[in-house]
Tab-separated table of C-alpha atoms in Angstrom:
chain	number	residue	atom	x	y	z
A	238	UNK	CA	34.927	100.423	154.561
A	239	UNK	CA	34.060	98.696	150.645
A	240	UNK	CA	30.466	100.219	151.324
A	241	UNK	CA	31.496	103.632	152.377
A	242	UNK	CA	34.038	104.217	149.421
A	243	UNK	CA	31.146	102.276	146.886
A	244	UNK	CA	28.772	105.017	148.537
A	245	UNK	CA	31.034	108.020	147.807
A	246	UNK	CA	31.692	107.122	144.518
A	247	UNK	CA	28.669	106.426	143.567
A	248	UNK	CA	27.900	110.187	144.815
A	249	UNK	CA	30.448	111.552	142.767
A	250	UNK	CA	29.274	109.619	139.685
A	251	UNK	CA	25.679	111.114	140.321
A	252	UNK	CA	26.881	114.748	141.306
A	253	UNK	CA	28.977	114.357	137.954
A	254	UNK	CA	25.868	112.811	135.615
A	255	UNK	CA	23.594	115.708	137.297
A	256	UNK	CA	25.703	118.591	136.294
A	257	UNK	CA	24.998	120.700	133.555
A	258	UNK	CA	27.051	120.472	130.442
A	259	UNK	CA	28.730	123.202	128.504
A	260	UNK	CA	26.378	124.666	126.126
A	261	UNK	CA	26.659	127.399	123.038
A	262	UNK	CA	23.006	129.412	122.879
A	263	UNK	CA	22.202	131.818	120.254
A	264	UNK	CA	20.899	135.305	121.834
A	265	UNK	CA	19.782	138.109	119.379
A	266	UNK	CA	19.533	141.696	120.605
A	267	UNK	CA	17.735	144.289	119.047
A	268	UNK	CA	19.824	147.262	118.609
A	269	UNK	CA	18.911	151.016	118.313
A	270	UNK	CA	22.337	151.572	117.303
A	271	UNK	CA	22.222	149.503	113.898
A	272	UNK	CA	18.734	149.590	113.304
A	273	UNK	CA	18.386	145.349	112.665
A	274	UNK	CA	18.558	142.529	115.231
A	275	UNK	CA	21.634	141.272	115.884
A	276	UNK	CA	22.694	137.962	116.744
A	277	UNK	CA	25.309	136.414	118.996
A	278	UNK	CA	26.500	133.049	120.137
A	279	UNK	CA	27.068	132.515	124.222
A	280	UNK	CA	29.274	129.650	125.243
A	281	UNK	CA	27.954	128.602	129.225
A	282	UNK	CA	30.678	126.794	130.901
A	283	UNK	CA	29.633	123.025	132.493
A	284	UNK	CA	27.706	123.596	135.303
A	285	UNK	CA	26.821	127.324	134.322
A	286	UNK	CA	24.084	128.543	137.296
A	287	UNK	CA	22.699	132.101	136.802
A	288	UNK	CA	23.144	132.570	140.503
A	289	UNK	CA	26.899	132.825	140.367
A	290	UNK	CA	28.778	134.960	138.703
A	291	UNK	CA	31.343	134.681	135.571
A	292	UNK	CA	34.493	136.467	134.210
A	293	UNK	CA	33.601	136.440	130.390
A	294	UNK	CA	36.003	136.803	127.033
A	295	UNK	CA	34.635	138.433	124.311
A	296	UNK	CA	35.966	136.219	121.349
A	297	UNK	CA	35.579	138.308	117.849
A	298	UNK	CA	35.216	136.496	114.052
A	299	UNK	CA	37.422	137.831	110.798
A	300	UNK	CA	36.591	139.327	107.537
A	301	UNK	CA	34.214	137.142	105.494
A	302	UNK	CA	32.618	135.702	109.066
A	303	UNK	CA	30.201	135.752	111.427
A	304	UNK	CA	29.239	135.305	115.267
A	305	UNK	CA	29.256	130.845	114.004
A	306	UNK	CA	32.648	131.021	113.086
A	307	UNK	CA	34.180	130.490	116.479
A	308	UNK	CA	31.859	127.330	117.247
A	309	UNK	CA	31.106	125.548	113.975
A	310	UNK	CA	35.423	126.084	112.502
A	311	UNK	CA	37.184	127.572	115.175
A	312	UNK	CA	36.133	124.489	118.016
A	313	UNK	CA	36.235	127.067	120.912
A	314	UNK	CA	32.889	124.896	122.449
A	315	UNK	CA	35.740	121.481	122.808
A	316	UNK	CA	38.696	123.888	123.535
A	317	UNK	CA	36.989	125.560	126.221
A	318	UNK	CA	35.854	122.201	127.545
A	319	UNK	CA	39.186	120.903	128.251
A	320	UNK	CA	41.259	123.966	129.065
A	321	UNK	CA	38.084	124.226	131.981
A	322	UNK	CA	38.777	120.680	132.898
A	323	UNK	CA	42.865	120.838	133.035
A	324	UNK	CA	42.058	123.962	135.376
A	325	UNK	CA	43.978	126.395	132.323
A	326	UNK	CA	40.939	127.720	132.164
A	327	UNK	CA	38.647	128.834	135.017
A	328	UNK	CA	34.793	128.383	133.891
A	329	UNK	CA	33.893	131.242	131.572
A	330	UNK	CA	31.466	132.746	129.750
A	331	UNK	CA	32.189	133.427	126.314
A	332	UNK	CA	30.509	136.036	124.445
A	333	UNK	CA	30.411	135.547	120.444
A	334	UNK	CA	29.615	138.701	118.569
A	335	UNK	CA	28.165	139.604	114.815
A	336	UNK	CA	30.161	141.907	112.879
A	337	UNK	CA	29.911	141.072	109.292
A	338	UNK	CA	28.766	138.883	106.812
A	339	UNK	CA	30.277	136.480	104.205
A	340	UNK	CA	29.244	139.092	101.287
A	341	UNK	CA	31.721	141.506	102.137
A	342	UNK	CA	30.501	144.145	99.390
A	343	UNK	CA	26.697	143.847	99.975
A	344	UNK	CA	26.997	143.893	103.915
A	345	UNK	CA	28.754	146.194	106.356
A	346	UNK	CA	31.467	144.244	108.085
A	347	UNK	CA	33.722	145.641	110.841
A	348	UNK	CA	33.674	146.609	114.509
A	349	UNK	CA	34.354	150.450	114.332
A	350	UNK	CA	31.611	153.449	113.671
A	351	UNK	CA	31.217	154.066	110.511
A	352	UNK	CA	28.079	155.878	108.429
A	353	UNK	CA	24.690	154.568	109.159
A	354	UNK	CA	27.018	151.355	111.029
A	355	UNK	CA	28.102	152.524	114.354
A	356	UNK	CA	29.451	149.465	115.774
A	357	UNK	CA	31.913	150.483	118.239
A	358	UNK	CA	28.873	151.850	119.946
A	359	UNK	CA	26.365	149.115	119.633
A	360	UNK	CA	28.726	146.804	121.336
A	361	UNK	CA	29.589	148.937	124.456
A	362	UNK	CA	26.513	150.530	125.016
A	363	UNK	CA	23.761	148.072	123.604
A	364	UNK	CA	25.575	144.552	123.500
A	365	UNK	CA	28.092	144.288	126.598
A	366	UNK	CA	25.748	145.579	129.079
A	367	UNK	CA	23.186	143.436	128.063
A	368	UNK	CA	25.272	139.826	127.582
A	369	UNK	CA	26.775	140.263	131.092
A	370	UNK	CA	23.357	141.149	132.941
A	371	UNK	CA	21.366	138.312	131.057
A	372	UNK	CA	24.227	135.948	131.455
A	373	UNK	CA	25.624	136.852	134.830
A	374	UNK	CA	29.513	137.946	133.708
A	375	UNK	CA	31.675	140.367	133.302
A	376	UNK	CA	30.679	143.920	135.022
A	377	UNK	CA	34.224	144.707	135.739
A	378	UNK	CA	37.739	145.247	133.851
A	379	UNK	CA	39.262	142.503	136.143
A	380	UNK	CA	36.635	139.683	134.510
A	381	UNK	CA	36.355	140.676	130.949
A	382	UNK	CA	38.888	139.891	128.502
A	383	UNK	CA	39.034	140.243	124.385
A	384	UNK	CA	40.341	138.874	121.933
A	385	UNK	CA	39.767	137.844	118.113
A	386	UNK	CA	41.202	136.971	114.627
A	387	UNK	CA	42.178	139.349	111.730
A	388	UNK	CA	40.110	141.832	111.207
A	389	UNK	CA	38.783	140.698	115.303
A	390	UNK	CA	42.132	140.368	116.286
A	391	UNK	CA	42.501	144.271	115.392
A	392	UNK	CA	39.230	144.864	116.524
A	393	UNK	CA	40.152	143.213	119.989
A	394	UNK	CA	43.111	145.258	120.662
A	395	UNK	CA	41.727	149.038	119.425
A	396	UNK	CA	39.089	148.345	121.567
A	397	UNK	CA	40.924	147.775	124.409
A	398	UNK	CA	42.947	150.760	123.605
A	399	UNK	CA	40.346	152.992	123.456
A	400	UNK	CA	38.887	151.432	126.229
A	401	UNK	CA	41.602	150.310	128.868
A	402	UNK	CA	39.065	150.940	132.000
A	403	UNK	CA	36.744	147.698	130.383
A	404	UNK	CA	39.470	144.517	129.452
A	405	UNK	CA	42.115	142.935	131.859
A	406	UNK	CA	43.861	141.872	128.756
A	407	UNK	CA	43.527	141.689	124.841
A	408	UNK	CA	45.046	138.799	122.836
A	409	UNK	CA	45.179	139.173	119.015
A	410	UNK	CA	45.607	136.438	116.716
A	411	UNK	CA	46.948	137.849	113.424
A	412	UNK	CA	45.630	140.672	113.869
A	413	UNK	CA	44.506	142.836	111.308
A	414	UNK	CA	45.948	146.173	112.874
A	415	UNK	CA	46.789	148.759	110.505
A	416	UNK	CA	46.582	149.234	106.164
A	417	UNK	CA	47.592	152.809	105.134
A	418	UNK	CA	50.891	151.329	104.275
A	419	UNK	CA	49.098	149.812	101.550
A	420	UNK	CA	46.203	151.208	98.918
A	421	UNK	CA	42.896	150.571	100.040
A	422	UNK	CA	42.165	147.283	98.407
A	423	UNK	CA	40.003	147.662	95.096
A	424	UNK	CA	36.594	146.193	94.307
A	425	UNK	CA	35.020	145.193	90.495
A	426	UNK	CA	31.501	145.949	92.853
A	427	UNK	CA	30.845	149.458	92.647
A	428	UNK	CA	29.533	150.703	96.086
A	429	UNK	CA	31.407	148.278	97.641
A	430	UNK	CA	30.985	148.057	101.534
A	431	UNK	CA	34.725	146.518	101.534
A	432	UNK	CA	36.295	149.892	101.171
A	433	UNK	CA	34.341	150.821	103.852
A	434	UNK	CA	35.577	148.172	106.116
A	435	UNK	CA	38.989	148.658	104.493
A	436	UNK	CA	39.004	152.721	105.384
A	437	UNK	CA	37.617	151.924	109.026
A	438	UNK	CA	40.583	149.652	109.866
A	439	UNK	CA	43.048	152.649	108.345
A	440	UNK	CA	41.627	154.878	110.045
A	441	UNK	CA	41.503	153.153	113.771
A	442	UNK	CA	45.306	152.263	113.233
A	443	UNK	CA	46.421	150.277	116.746
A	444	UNK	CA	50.508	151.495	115.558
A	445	UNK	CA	49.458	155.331	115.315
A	446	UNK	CA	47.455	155.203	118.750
A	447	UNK	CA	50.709	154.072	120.462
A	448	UNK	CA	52.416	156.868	118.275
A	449	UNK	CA	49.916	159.290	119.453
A	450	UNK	CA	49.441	158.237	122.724
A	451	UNK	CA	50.177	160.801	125.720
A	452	UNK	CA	51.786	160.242	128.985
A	453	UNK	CA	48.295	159.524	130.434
A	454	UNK	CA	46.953	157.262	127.926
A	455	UNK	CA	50.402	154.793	128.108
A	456	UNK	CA	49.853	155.008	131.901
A	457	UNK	CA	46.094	153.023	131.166
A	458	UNK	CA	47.541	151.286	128.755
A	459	UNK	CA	49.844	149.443	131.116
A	460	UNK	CA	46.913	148.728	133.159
A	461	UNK	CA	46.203	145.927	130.441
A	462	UNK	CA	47.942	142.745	129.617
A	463	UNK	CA	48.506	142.600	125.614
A	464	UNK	CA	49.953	139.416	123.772
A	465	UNK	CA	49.980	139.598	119.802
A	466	UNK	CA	50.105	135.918	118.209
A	467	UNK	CA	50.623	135.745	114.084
A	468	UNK	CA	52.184	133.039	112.242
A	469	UNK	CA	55.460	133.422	110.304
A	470	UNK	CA	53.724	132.868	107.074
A	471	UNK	CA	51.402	135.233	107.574
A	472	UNK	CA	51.048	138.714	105.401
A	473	UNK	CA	50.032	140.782	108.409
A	474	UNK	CA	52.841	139.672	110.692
A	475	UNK	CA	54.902	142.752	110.150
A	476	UNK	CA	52.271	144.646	111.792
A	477	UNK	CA	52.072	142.395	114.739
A	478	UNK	CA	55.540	142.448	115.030
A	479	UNK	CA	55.593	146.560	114.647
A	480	UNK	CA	53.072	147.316	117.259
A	481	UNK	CA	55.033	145.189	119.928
A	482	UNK	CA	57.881	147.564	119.226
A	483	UNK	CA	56.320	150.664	119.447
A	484	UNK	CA	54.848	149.551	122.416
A	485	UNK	CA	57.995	148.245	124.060
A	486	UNK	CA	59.757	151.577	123.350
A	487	UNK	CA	56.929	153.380	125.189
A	488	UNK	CA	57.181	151.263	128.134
A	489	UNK	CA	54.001	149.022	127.454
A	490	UNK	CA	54.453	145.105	128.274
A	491	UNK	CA	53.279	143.269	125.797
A	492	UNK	CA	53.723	139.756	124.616
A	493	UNK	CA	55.152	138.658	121.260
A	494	UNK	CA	54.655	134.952	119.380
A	495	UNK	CA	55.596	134.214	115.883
A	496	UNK	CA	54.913	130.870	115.691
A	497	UNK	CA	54.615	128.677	112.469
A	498	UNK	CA	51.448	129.128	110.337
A	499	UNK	CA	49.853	131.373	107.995
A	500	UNK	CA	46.651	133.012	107.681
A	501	UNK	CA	44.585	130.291	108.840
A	502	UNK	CA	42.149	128.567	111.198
A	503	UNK	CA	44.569	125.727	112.108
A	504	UNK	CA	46.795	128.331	113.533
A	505	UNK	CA	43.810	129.932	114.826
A	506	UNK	CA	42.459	127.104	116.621
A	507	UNK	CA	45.617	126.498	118.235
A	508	UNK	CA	45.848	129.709	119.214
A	509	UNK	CA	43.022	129.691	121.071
A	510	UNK	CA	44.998	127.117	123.559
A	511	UNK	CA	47.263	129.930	124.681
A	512	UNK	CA	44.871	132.592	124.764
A	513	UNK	CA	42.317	130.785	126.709
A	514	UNK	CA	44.448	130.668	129.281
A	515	UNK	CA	46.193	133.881	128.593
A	516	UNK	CA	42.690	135.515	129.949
A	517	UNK	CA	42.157	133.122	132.585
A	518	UNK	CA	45.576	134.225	134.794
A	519	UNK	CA	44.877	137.926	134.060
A	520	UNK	CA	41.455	137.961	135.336
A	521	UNK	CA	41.022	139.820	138.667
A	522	UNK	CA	43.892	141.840	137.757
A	523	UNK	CA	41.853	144.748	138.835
A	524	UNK	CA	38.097	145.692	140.024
């Protein structure tokens, strides 16, 4: 009986010491769309076999960063890890996007089309298809989720209204979701690609699509599960806070935290504990 247990454990230890770890890789696409290659960080679960097949969350960086944020500050390599190995999380590939730049007035930051920087179609037409067919994920609404921060957090959850047929749900943490209530921020940098970026986010406003929205569009938008996250120190709460109203008075679930923080990535990090798993229980929701 001692050698048959020593035997089965020392199986499990070797199954366990031959199994892949979780990895982040660095994939660059060249895109048509933007004219430049664009890079992109890929987090592959422990284990990770090209033969199977993986749900994947798109996971989108804030003003002033780039597709390194999430791994090198945000920890969402370790996060991952454990939420995977507490079963919170089921093993996922996560898909780390470039959408700006740290000089915010020399280099075109934001996820919506704008002149000569048509993001929005870049990533559904160049980068999506391409990340879930090299990495075997995605390929259906019911296993793809997104979410982001700030200006990503806003990105995250325009995108999935404009595209409720692609995301089971869209978490955004302080989410960067609206500005014509404010002036477009000023620059001492003439030509400034800020304004830009600043216009873009006015103009893709998540609280006037729900305004706007028709009987047939708040229909689809049910079809996705929403939860907006922003600390109570935080300037951009209001909006957060808004666009779960409007939504709640058109019949839209959503969820609502105001938890304590600011503008920040400890808030951010530990936001990424609830979201995680947030994606993980809606996936499947539908094919």
């Amino acid at each position: 009986m001692k050698k048959l247990v020593f035997s089965l454990l020392a199986l499990t230890l070797a199954l366990a010491a031959s199994a892949q770890p979780s990895q982040v890789v660095t994939e660059s696409i060249a895109s048509k769309k933007l004219g430049c290659e664009q890079k992109y960080n890929v987090y592959l679960p422990a284990g990770y076999k090209a033969s199977e097949h993986y749900p994947v969350i798109y996971l989108l960086h804030g003003l002033y960063g780039d597709y390194t944020n999430w791994v090198n500050t945000g920890h969402a390599k370790s996060v991952a890890d454990e939420l995977i190995a507490s079963g919170e999380l089921v093993p996922t590939v996560i898909i780390m996007p470039n959408a700006g730049d740290n000089d915010v007035h020399g280099y075109q930051n934001g996820y919506f089309n704008v002149e000569n920087w048509p993001y929005e179609d870049f990533f559904f037409q160049e980068l999506l298809p391409a990340a879930e067919k090299k990495f075997s994920c995605g390929g259906s609404k019911g296993q793809r989720a997104i979410m982001g921060l700030s200006m990503g957090g806003g990105g995250s959850i325009v995108y999935a209204q404009r595209h409720p047929d692609m995301f089971s749900s869209a978490y955004g943490m302080s989410a960067w979701l609206d500005n014509k209530h404010r002036e477009v921020r000023g620059t001492d940098k003439p030509g400034s690609k800020l304004v830009i970026t600043d216009l873009s986010v006015r103009e893709h406003s998540a609280l006037d699509f729900v305004d706007n929205a028709d009987e047939e569009t708040i229909g689809q938008l049910k079809t996705v599960a929403w939860f907006l996250d922003c600390g109570d120190d935080d300037a951009l709460m209001r909006l957060s806070v808004e666009l779960h109203l409007k939504m709640k008075a058109a019949g839209i679930h959503s969820e609502l935290r105001v938890r304590n923080g600011g503008h920040t990535w400890e808030y951010w990090r530990s936001a990424l504990r609830i979201s995680f798993p947030f994606a993980s229980r809606n996936f499947s929701r539908h094919q």
